[in-house]
Amino acid sequence: MSSTLLEVTRASHEEVERLERIVVKDLQTEPPTNKDRLYQSHRVRNMIEQIMDTSNKLVEIYEDKDNARKDEIAALGGQSSTSMNVNVFSAFYDRLKEIREYHRRHPASRYVDTTDEYEHLLKEEPAIEFTGEEAFGRYLDLHELYNEYINSKFGQQIEYSAYLDVFSDTGKMSSKLKLTRQYRDYMQKLLEYLIYFFERTEPLQDLGRIFSKVVTEFEELWTSGLIQGWQSENHENGNAKQHEAMIDLDYYTTIEQLMEVGPEKLKEALSAFGLKTGGTLQQRAERLFLTKHTPLDKLDRKHFVKGSRKHEQNGGGMAQQPSEDAKEIALMESKMKKMCDLLHETIVRTKENIEKKHALTYDEIVQEREEDEVQPESESDDEDQQIYNPLKLPMGWDGKPIPYWLYKLHGLGQEFKCEICGNHSYWGRRAYERHFKEWRHQHGMRCLGIPNTKNFNEITSIEEAKHLWERIQEKQGLNKWRPDLEEEYEDHEGNIYNKKTYTDLQRQGLI
């Protein structure tokens, strides 16, 4: 029976329905620890992938490209592809005989209960690999990339905690350093690690959809030349022959004539071709003059800057490859920044953990690690043991409710709502004041297009924030330097005019 196409279809629909029920049942339970949450997410992800695979098989069956399903349905009515004679009763009894023969050979198949087979999926613990530093997805482990950063030409000699603040900020770096192979490899490794970490900690997120949106926004900004740190490179996309127009080698027949251009223009032209820019004036002119009759891909490697790519265009014009490399690296940076936004809480938690470790001794660090490993197990073993907490007091560092007097002292019963944070509630004055510097409030202000400065502290209403921002802009506009009205000009008779009036009179020939 199970070999027939209709039975396979029925079994596939049953499997999809059972898996969907298991997914809903699993998501209805709140995991007590971070480890259990990860196990639950990966379980659900595996079941969703299984549902997708089964659904794709069902789609192929219903498309029926080989007409197997059509022939099987026709056979149930006593028809066949070769003969159209209908004999319903003989077809029915042949089918009944086949069913009885199948159950005679497989008697256990009559009483198969697949409930337990699917229920065991709820107890499954998928294998998830984390390093010791990552602490099962709570912290990032960027030590390898940090070592590569501080030992590179584009990096700085800073502490690991400071690196966690600056690794996502690439706008201040010059495009010349970004176009090196070393930076490209570093950025690629960084992006791969962040994606791999995000897939392990948030398996239910659709990274493909997130990155497709990033690419769409990037293409618009790149075309407009608004990518931070790449404006000059983007400008070269539309003007690929800008440097060639500076020095047209067809006008120069000797190296001595080319030397008259000057060292600066020679340096710019050599840099555009990816050639070395050092040496004397004559050496620069000789190196550039080689490109007049020799294609770049046939030049000796010694003339090129170490680490730069060879261009595949002919010697008459500038290669397009640098702009393509720039665009590819800029896209990697955009994806990396998006990953940093998604992992903002983890990055902050990682930095706090590093700073905390600096204040602990080695024995204290080992003891804390052992407690972290043991505590989740004890929590799962003592699920039935409930802590008596009728007043719903917050938990302290020891896992027990804090004293009621401490709860009243810090005003933790007082609720503060912030409309900018999406009507998120903050309990206690201290948490409310701290949230103005946290990621959720900063993200809300960024969405409103308002800088999160001290002027906007204690403001939680969107309307109030917009109104204050308009007032600040108006005040800045009054104090702003306006050259058309405030810049003064004097004519030959000693009369004083502002710039606008002076320009108008000069155009009319009155001055």
Coordinates of C-alpha atoms in Angstrom, one line a residue:
M1 CA 0.0 0.0 0.0
S2 CA 2.7 2.4 1.0
S3 CA 4.3 2.0 -2.5
T4 CA 1.3 3.5 -4.3
L5 CA 1.5 7.2 -5.2
L6 CA -1.8 8.1 -3.6
E7 CA -0.7 6.5 -0.3
V8 CA 2.6 8.4 -0.5
T9 CA 0.7 11.6 -1.0
R10 CA -1.6 10.9 2.0
A11 CA 1.3 9.9 4.2
S12 CA 3.2 13.1 3.2
H13 CA 0.2 15.3 4.1
E14 CA -0.1 13.5 7.5
E15 CA 3.6 14.1 8.2
V16 CA 3.3 17.8 7.4
E17 CA 0.3 18.1 9.7
R18 CA 1.9 16.2 12.5
L19 CA 5.1 18.3 12.3
E20 CA 3.1 21.5 12.3
R21 CA 1.3 20.4 15.5
I22 CA 4.6 19.5 17.1
V23 CA 6.0 22.9 16.2
V24 CA 3.1 24.7 17.8
K25 CA 3.3 22.5 20.9
D26 CA 7.0 23.2 21.3
L27 CA 6.6 27.0 20.9
Q28 CA 3.9 27.1 23.5
T29 CA 6.4 26.1 26.2
E30 CA 8.6 28.9 27.6
P31 CA 12.2 27.6 27.9
P32 CA 13.7 28.3 31.4
T33 CA 17.3 28.9 30.3
N34 CA 19.2 30.3 27.3
K35 CA 20.5 26.8 26.5
D36 CA 16.9 25.4 26.4
R37 CA 15.9 28.3 24.2
L38 CA 18.6 27.5 21.7
Y39 CA 17.6 23.8 21.7
Q40 CA 14.0 24.8 21.1
S41 CA 14.8 27.2 18.2
H42 CA 17.0 24.6 16.5
R43 CA 14.4 21.9 16.9
V44 CA 11.8 24.1 15.3
R45 CA 14.2 25.1 12.5
N46 CA 14.9 21.4 11.7
M47 CA 11.1 20.6 11.7
I48 CA 10.4 23.5 9.4
E49 CA 13.1 22.4 7.0
Q50 CA 11.5 18.9 7.1
I51 CA 8.1 20.4 6.3
M52 CA 9.6 22.3 3.4
D53 CA 11.2 19.2 1.9
T54 CA 8.0 17.2 2.2
S55 CA 6.0 20.0 0.7
N56 CA 8.4 20.2 -2.3
K57 CA 7.9 16.5 -2.8
L58 CA 4.1 17.0 -2.7
V59 CA 4.3 19.8 -5.3
E60 CA 6.2 17.5 -7.6
I61 CA 3.6 14.8 -7.2
Y62 CA 0.7 17.2 -8.0
E63 CA 2.5 18.6 -11.0
D64 CA 2.5 15.0 -12.3
K65 CA 5.0 15.5 -15.1
D66 CA 5.1 11.7 -15.8
N67 CA 1.3 11.3 -15.6
A68 CA 1.8 8.6 -12.9
R69 CA -0.8 10.1 -10.6
K70 CA -3.3 10.5 -13.4
D71 CA -2.8 6.8 -14.4
E72 CA -3.2 5.6 -10.8
I73 CA -6.5 7.6 -10.4
A74 CA -7.7 6.2 -13.7
A75 CA -6.9 2.7 -12.6
L76 CA -9.1 3.1 -9.5
G77 CA -12.1 3.6 -11.9
G78 CA -11.2 0.5 -13.9
Q79 CA -9.6 2.5 -16.7
S80 CA -6.0 2.3 -18.0
S81 CA -3.9 4.3 -20.4
T82 CA -4.1 1.6 -23.0
S83 CA -7.8 0.6 -22.7
M84 CA -10.8 2.8 -21.9
N85 CA -13.1 -0.1 -21.0
V86 CA -14.6 0.5 -17.6
N87 CA -14.8 -2.5 -15.2
V88 CA -15.3 -0.9 -11.8
F89 CA -16.0 -4.1 -9.8
S90 CA -13.0 -6.0 -11.1
A91 CA -10.7 -3.1 -10.3
F92 CA -12.3 -2.8 -6.8
Y93 CA -11.7 -6.5 -6.0
D94 CA -8.2 -6.5 -7.4
R95 CA -7.4 -3.5 -5.2
L96 CA -9.0 -5.2 -2.1
K97 CA -7.0 -8.3 -2.8
E98 CA -3.8 -6.2 -3.0
I99 CA -4.6 -4.6 0.4
R100 CA -5.4 -7.9 2.1
E101 CA -2.2 -9.4 0.7
Y102 CA -0.2 -6.5 2.0
H103 CA -1.6 -6.7 5.5
R104 CA -1.0 -10.5 5.5
R105 CA 2.6 -10.0 4.8
H106 CA 2.9 -7.0 7.3
P107 CA 0.5 -7.7 10.2
A108 CA 2.2 -5.0 12.4
S109 CA 1.3 -2.2 10.0
R110 CA -2.4 -2.4 11.0
Y111 CA -1.7 -1.0 14.5
V112 CA 1.1 1.5 13.9
D113 CA 0.9 4.5 16.2
T114 CA 3.3 7.2 15.1
T115 CA 2.5 9.6 17.9
D116 CA 5.5 8.6 20.0
E117 CA 7.7 8.8 16.9
Y118 CA 6.9 12.5 16.6
E119 CA 6.7 13.2 20.3
H120 CA 10.4 12.3 20.8
L121 CA 11.3 15.3 18.7
L122 CA 10.2 17.6 21.6
K123 CA 13.0 16.0 23.8
E124 CA 15.7 16.2 21.2
E125 CA 18.8 18.3 21.9
P126 CA 20.4 19.3 18.6
A127 CA 24.2 19.5 18.4
I128 CA 25.2 23.1 18.5
E129 CA 28.9 24.0 18.5
F130 CA 30.2 26.9 20.6
T131 CA 33.6 27.9 21.8
G132 CA 34.3 28.3 25.5
E133 CA 34.5 32.1 25.1
E134 CA 31.1 32.2 23.4
A135 CA 29.5 30.6 26.5
F136 CA 26.8 28.9 24.5
G137 CA 25.8 31.9 22.5
R138 CA 25.9 34.6 25.2
Y139 CA 29.1 36.3 24.0
L140 CA 31.1 36.8 20.8
D141 CA 34.5 35.3 20.3
L142 CA 36.4 37.9 18.2
H143 CA 39.9 37.2 19.5
E144 CA 41.3 35.8 16.3
L145 CA 39.9 38.7 14.2
Y146 CA 41.2 41.1 16.9
N147 CA 44.7 39.8 16.5
E148 CA 44.5 40.2 12.8
Y149 CA 43.2 43.7 13.2
I150 CA 46.0 45.0 15.5
N151 CA 48.7 43.4 13.3
S152 CA 47.5 44.9 10.1
K153 CA 48.2 48.2 8.4
F154 CA 44.7 49.4 8.7
G155 CA 44.3 48.5 12.4
Q156 CA 45.4 50.2 15.6
Q157 CA 47.1 49.0 18.8
I158 CA 44.1 48.9 21.1
E159 CA 42.7 46.7 23.8
Y160 CA 40.2 44.0 23.0
S161 CA 37.4 45.8 24.9
A162 CA 38.0 49.0 22.8
Y163 CA 38.1 46.8 19.6
L164 CA 34.5 45.7 20.4
D165 CA 33.5 49.4 20.1
V166 CA 35.3 50.2 16.8
F167 CA 35.2 47.0 14.7
S168 CA 31.8 47.9 13.2
D169 CA 32.8 51.5 12.5
T170 CA 34.6 51.5 9.1
G171 CA 33.7 55.0 7.9
K172 CA 36.8 56.8 9.3
M173 CA 39.2 54.5 7.4
S174 CA 40.6 55.7 4.1
S175 CA 39.5 54.0 0.9
K176 CA 43.2 53.4 0.0
L177 CA 43.6 51.1 3.0
K178 CA 40.2 49.4 2.3
L179 CA 41.2 48.4 -1.2
T180 CA 44.1 46.2 0.0
R181 CA 43.8 42.5 -0.1
Q182 CA 44.5 42.3 3.6
Y183 CA 41.5 44.4 4.5
R184 CA 39.3 42.5 2.1
D185 CA 40.2 39.1 3.6
Y186 CA 39.7 40.5 7.1
M187 CA 36.3 41.9 6.3
Q188 CA 35.2 38.6 4.7
K189 CA 36.3 36.6 7.7
L190 CA 34.5 39.0 10.1
L191 CA 31.3 38.8 8.0
E192 CA 31.4 35.0 7.8
Y193 CA 31.9 34.7 11.6
L194 CA 29.0 37.1 12.4
I195 CA 26.7 35.2 10.0
Y196 CA 27.8 31.8 11.5
F197 CA 27.2 33.1 15.0
F198 CA 23.8 34.5 14.2
E199 CA 22.7 31.3 12.5
R200 CA 23.6 29.4 15.7
T201 CA 21.9 31.8 18.1
E202 CA 18.9 32.8 16.0
P203 CA 18.1 29.9 13.7
L204 CA 14.5 31.0 13.1
Q205 CA 15.6 34.3 11.4
D206 CA 15.6 34.5 7.6
L207 CA 19.0 35.9 6.8
G208 CA 18.4 35.7 3.0
R209 CA 15.5 38.1 3.3
I210 CA 17.4 40.5 5.5
F211 CA 20.4 40.6 3.2
S212 CA 18.2 41.1 0.1
K213 CA 16.9 44.2 1.7
V214 CA 20.4 45.4 2.6
V215 CA 21.6 44.8 -1.0
T216 CA 18.6 46.8 -2.4
E217 CA 19.3 49.8 -0.1
F218 CA 23.0 49.5 -0.9
E219 CA 22.5 49.7 -4.6
E220 CA 20.4 52.9 -4.3
L221 CA 23.0 54.6 -2.0
W222 CA 26.0 53.4 -4.1
T223 CA 24.4 54.9 -7.3
S224 CA 23.7 58.1 -5.5
G225 CA 27.3 58.2 -4.0
L226 CA 26.0 58.3 -0.4
I227 CA 28.0 55.3 1.0
Q228 CA 30.1 56.6 3.9
G229 CA 33.8 56.4 3.2
W230 CA 33.3 55.5 -0.5
Q231 CA 32.1 58.7 -2.1
S232 CA 35.3 59.1 -4.1
E233 CA 35.4 55.5 -5.2
N234 CA 31.7 55.7 -6.2
H235 CA 32.4 58.9 -8.2
E236 CA 35.0 57.0 -10.2
N237 CA 32.3 54.5 -11.3
G238 CA 30.7 57.1 -13.5
N239 CA 34.1 58.7 -14.5
A240 CA 36.3 55.7 -15.1
K241 CA 38.7 57.7 -17.3
Q242 CA 39.1 60.7 -15.0
H243 CA 42.9 60.1 -14.5
E244 CA 43.4 59.2 -18.1
A245 CA 42.0 62.6 -19.0
M246 CA 44.6 64.3 -16.8
I247 CA 47.6 62.9 -18.7
D248 CA 47.0 61.8 -22.3
L249 CA 50.1 59.9 -23.2
D250 CA 49.4 60.3 -26.9
Y251 CA 50.6 64.0 -26.7
Y252 CA 54.0 62.9 -25.3
T253 CA 56.7 61.3 -27.4
T254 CA 59.6 61.3 -25.0
I255 CA 60.1 60.8 -21.3
E256 CA 61.6 64.3 -21.0
Q257 CA 58.3 65.8 -22.3
L258 CA 56.3 63.8 -19.8
M259 CA 58.6 65.0 -16.9
E260 CA 57.3 68.5 -17.5
V261 CA 53.9 67.5 -16.2
G262 CA 55.2 67.6 -12.6
P263 CA 55.6 65.0 -9.8
E264 CA 52.1 65.3 -8.3
K265 CA 50.2 64.6 -11.6
L266 CA 52.6 61.7 -12.3
K267 CA 51.9 60.3 -8.9
E268 CA 48.1 60.5 -9.4
A269 CA 48.3 58.9 -12.8
L270 CA 50.6 56.0 -11.5
S271 CA 48.2 55.5 -8.5
A272 CA 45.3 55.2 -10.9
F273 CA 47.0 52.4 -12.8
G274 CA 48.0 50.6 -9.5
L275 CA 51.7 51.3 -10.2
K276 CA 54.4 52.3 -7.7
T277 CA 54.4 56.1 -7.1
G278 CA 57.9 56.4 -5.5
G279 CA 61.3 57.3 -6.9
T280 CA 62.6 60.4 -8.6
L281 CA 60.7 62.5 -11.2
Q282 CA 62.5 60.7 -14.1
Q283 CA 61.7 57.2 -12.6
R284 CA 58.0 58.1 -12.3
A285 CA 57.9 59.4 -15.9
E286 CA 59.7 56.2 -17.2
R287 CA 57.3 54.0 -15.3
L288 CA 54.2 55.8 -16.6
F289 CA 55.6 55.9 -20.1
L290 CA 55.8 52.1 -20.2
T291 CA 51.9 52.0 -20.2
K292 CA 51.7 53.9 -23.5
H293 CA 52.8 50.9 -25.6
T294 CA 52.6 48.0 -23.1
P295 CA 49.2 46.6 -21.7
L296 CA 49.0 46.5 -17.9
D297 CA 48.7 42.8 -17.8
K298 CA 52.0 42.4 -19.6
L299 CA 54.0 44.7 -17.4
D300 CA 56.5 43.3 -15.0
R301 CA 55.2 42.7 -11.4
K302 CA 57.9 44.9 -9.9
H303 CA 56.2 48.0 -11.3
F304 CA 53.0 47.4 -9.4
V305 CA 52.2 48.3 -5.8
K306 CA 52.6 45.2 -3.5
G307 CA 49.2 43.7 -2.7
S308 CA 47.3 45.5 -5.6
R309 CA 45.5 43.5 -8.2
K310 CA 46.7 43.4 -11.8
H311 CA 44.3 45.1 -14.2
E312 CA 42.9 43.3 -17.2
Q313 CA 42.3 46.4 -19.4
N314 CA 44.7 47.5 -22.1
G315 CA 47.3 50.2 -21.6
G316 CA 45.3 53.0 -23.3
G317 CA 42.8 53.5 -20.4
M318 CA 42.2 53.0 -16.7
A319 CA 41.0 49.7 -15.5
Q320 CA 37.5 49.3 -14.1
Q321 CA 38.5 46.6 -11.6
P322 CA 39.3 48.9 -8.6
S323 CA 35.7 50.3 -8.6
E324 CA 34.3 46.8 -8.8
D325 CA 36.5 45.8 -5.8
A326 CA 35.4 48.9 -3.9
K327 CA 31.7 48.1 -4.5
E328 CA 32.2 44.5 -3.3
I329 CA 34.0 45.6 -0.2
A330 CA 31.5 48.3 0.6
L331 CA 28.7 45.8 0.2
M332 CA 30.5 43.5 2.7
E333 CA 30.7 46.4 5.1
S334 CA 27.0 47.1 4.8
K335 CA 26.2 43.5 5.5
M336 CA 28.6 43.5 8.5
K337 CA 27.0 46.7 9.9
K338 CA 23.5 45.1 9.6
M339 CA 24.7 42.0 11.5
C340 CA 26.2 44.3 14.2
D341 CA 22.7 45.9 14.5
L342 CA 21.1 42.5 14.9
L343 CA 23.7 41.4 17.5
H344 CA 23.9 44.7 19.3
E345 CA 22.8 43.3 22.7
T346 CA 25.3 40.4 22.4
I347 CA 28.1 42.9 21.6
V348 CA 27.3 45.0 24.6
R349 CA 27.0 41.9 26.8
T350 CA 30.4 40.7 25.5
K351 CA 32.1 44.0 26.3
E352 CA 30.5 44.0 29.8
N353 CA 31.8 40.4 30.3
I354 CA 35.4 41.4 29.2
E355 CA 35.4 44.4 31.6
K356 CA 34.1 42.2 34.4
K357 CA 36.8 39.6 33.8
H358 CA 39.5 42.3 34.1
A359 CA 38.3 42.9 37.7
L360 CA 38.3 39.2 38.6
T361 CA 41.2 36.9 39.6
Y362 CA 41.8 33.6 37.8
D363 CA 40.2 31.6 40.6
E364 CA 37.1 33.7 40.5
I365 CA 36.8 33.3 36.7
V366 CA 37.1 29.5 37.0
Q367 CA 34.5 29.4 39.8
E368 CA 32.1 31.6 37.8
R369 CA 32.5 29.4 34.7
E370 CA 31.8 26.3 36.8
E371 CA 28.7 27.9 38.3
D372 CA 27.4 28.8 34.8
E373 CA 27.8 25.2 33.7
V374 CA 26.1 23.7 36.8
Q375 CA 23.3 26.2 37.2
P376 CA 21.2 25.4 34.1
E377 CA 21.3 21.7 35.0
S378 CA 20.1 22.3 38.5
E379 CA 17.3 24.6 37.2
S380 CA 16.1 21.9 34.8
D381 CA 16.2 19.2 37.5
D382 CA 14.3 21.3 40.0
E383 CA 11.4 22.4 37.7
D384 CA 8.8 21.3 40.3
Q385 CA 10.4 23.4 43.0
Q386 CA 8.7 26.8 42.8
I387 CA 10.0 29.9 44.6
Y388 CA 7.3 31.5 46.7
N389 CA 6.9 35.0 45.3
P390 CA 3.3 36.3 45.7
L391 CA 4.3 40.0 45.2
K392 CA 6.2 39.3 41.9
L393 CA 9.4 40.9 43.2
P394 CA 12.4 41.0 41.0
M395 CA 15.1 38.3 41.4
G396 CA 18.4 39.2 43.0
W397 CA 21.9 37.9 42.3
D398 CA 21.3 34.8 44.3
G399 CA 18.2 33.8 42.3
K400 CA 15.8 34.7 45.1
P401 CA 13.3 37.6 45.3
I402 CA 14.9 40.8 46.7
P403 CA 13.6 42.2 50.0
Y404 CA 10.4 44.3 49.9
W405 CA 12.1 47.3 51.5
L406 CA 14.7 47.3 48.8
Y407 CA 12.0 47.1 46.2
K408 CA 10.3 50.2 47.6
L409 CA 13.6 52.0 48.2
H410 CA 14.5 51.8 44.4
G411 CA 11.0 52.5 43.3
L412 CA 10.8 49.3 41.3
G413 CA 7.0 49.4 41.5
Q414 CA 6.9 52.6 39.5
E415 CA 6.4 52.1 35.8
F416 CA 7.8 54.5 33.1
K417 CA 6.7 54.1 29.5
C418 CA 8.6 55.4 26.5
E419 CA 6.7 56.0 23.3
I420 CA 10.0 56.4 21.3
C421 CA 11.0 52.8 22.5
G422 CA 7.7 51.4 21.2
N423 CA 5.8 51.9 24.5
H424 CA 8.3 49.8 26.3
S425 CA 8.0 49.8 30.1
Y426 CA 10.9 50.5 32.5
W427 CA 10.5 49.7 36.2
G428 CA 12.3 52.1 38.6
R429 CA 13.8 55.5 38.1
R430 CA 17.3 54.1 37.6
A431 CA 16.4 51.8 34.7
Y432 CA 14.4 54.7 33.2
E433 CA 17.3 57.1 33.3
R434 CA 19.7 54.5 31.9
H435 CA 17.5 53.5 29.0
F436 CA 18.2 56.9 27.2
K437 CA 21.7 55.6 26.4
E438 CA 20.7 52.1 25.5
W439 CA 20.2 50.6 22.1
R440 CA 16.3 50.5 22.0
H441 CA 16.0 54.3 22.6
Q442 CA 18.9 55.1 20.2
H443 CA 17.2 53.0 17.5
G444 CA 13.9 54.8 18.1
M445 CA 15.6 58.2 17.8
R446 CA 17.5 57.1 14.7
C447 CA 14.1 56.0 13.1
L448 CA 12.8 59.5 13.8
G449 CA 15.9 61.1 12.2
I450 CA 16.8 62.9 15.4
P451 CA 20.3 62.7 17.0
N452 CA 20.3 61.2 20.5
T453 CA 21.9 64.0 22.4
K454 CA 21.6 65.3 26.0
N455 CA 19.0 67.8 24.9
F456 CA 16.5 64.9 24.5
N457 CA 17.0 63.3 27.9
E458 CA 13.7 62.8 29.8
I459 CA 11.7 63.1 26.6
T460 CA 9.7 60.0 25.8
S461 CA 7.0 61.4 23.5
I462 CA 7.5 61.4 19.8
E463 CA 5.7 64.7 19.3
E464 CA 7.7 66.4 22.0
A465 CA 11.0 65.1 20.5
K466 CA 10.0 66.3 17.0
H467 CA 8.9 69.7 18.3
L468 CA 12.2 70.2 20.3
W469 CA 14.2 69.2 17.2
E470 CA 12.5 71.8 15.1
R471 CA 13.2 74.5 17.7
I472 CA 16.9 73.5 17.8
Q473 CA 17.1 73.6 14.0
E474 CA 15.5 77.0 14.0
K475 CA 17.9 78.3 16.6
Q476 CA 20.9 76.9 14.7
G477 CA 19.5 78.5 11.5
L478 CA 19.5 82.0 13.2
N479 CA 23.1 81.6 14.3
K480 CA 24.3 80.1 11.1
W481 CA 26.8 82.0 8.9
R482 CA 25.0 83.2 5.8
P483 CA 27.6 84.5 3.3
D484 CA 25.1 85.9 0.8
L485 CA 23.8 88.4 3.3
E486 CA 26.7 88.8 5.8
E487 CA 29.8 88.7 3.6
E488 CA 30.8 92.3 2.8
Y489 CA 32.3 93.7 -0.5
E490 CA 33.7 97.1 -1.2
D491 CA 33.8 98.9 -4.6
H492 CA 36.5 101.3 -5.9
E493 CA 34.5 104.2 -4.4
G494 CA 34.5 102.7 -0.9
N495 CA 30.8 101.7 -0.9
I496 CA 30.0 98.6 1.2
Y497 CA 27.6 95.9 -0.1
N498 CA 26.8 92.4 0.9
K499 CA 27.8 89.6 -1.5
K500 CA 24.4 89.2 -3.2
T501 CA 23.9 93.0 -3.9
Y502 CA 27.5 93.3 -5.1
T503 CA 27.2 90.4 -7.5
D504 CA 23.9 91.7 -8.9
L505 CA 25.4 95.2 -9.5
Q506 CA 28.5 93.7 -11.1
R507 CA 26.5 91.6 -13.5
Q508 CA 24.6 94.7 -14.6
G509 CA 27.8 96.6 -15.2
L510 CA 27.1 99.3 -12.6
I511 CA 30.2 98.6 -10.7

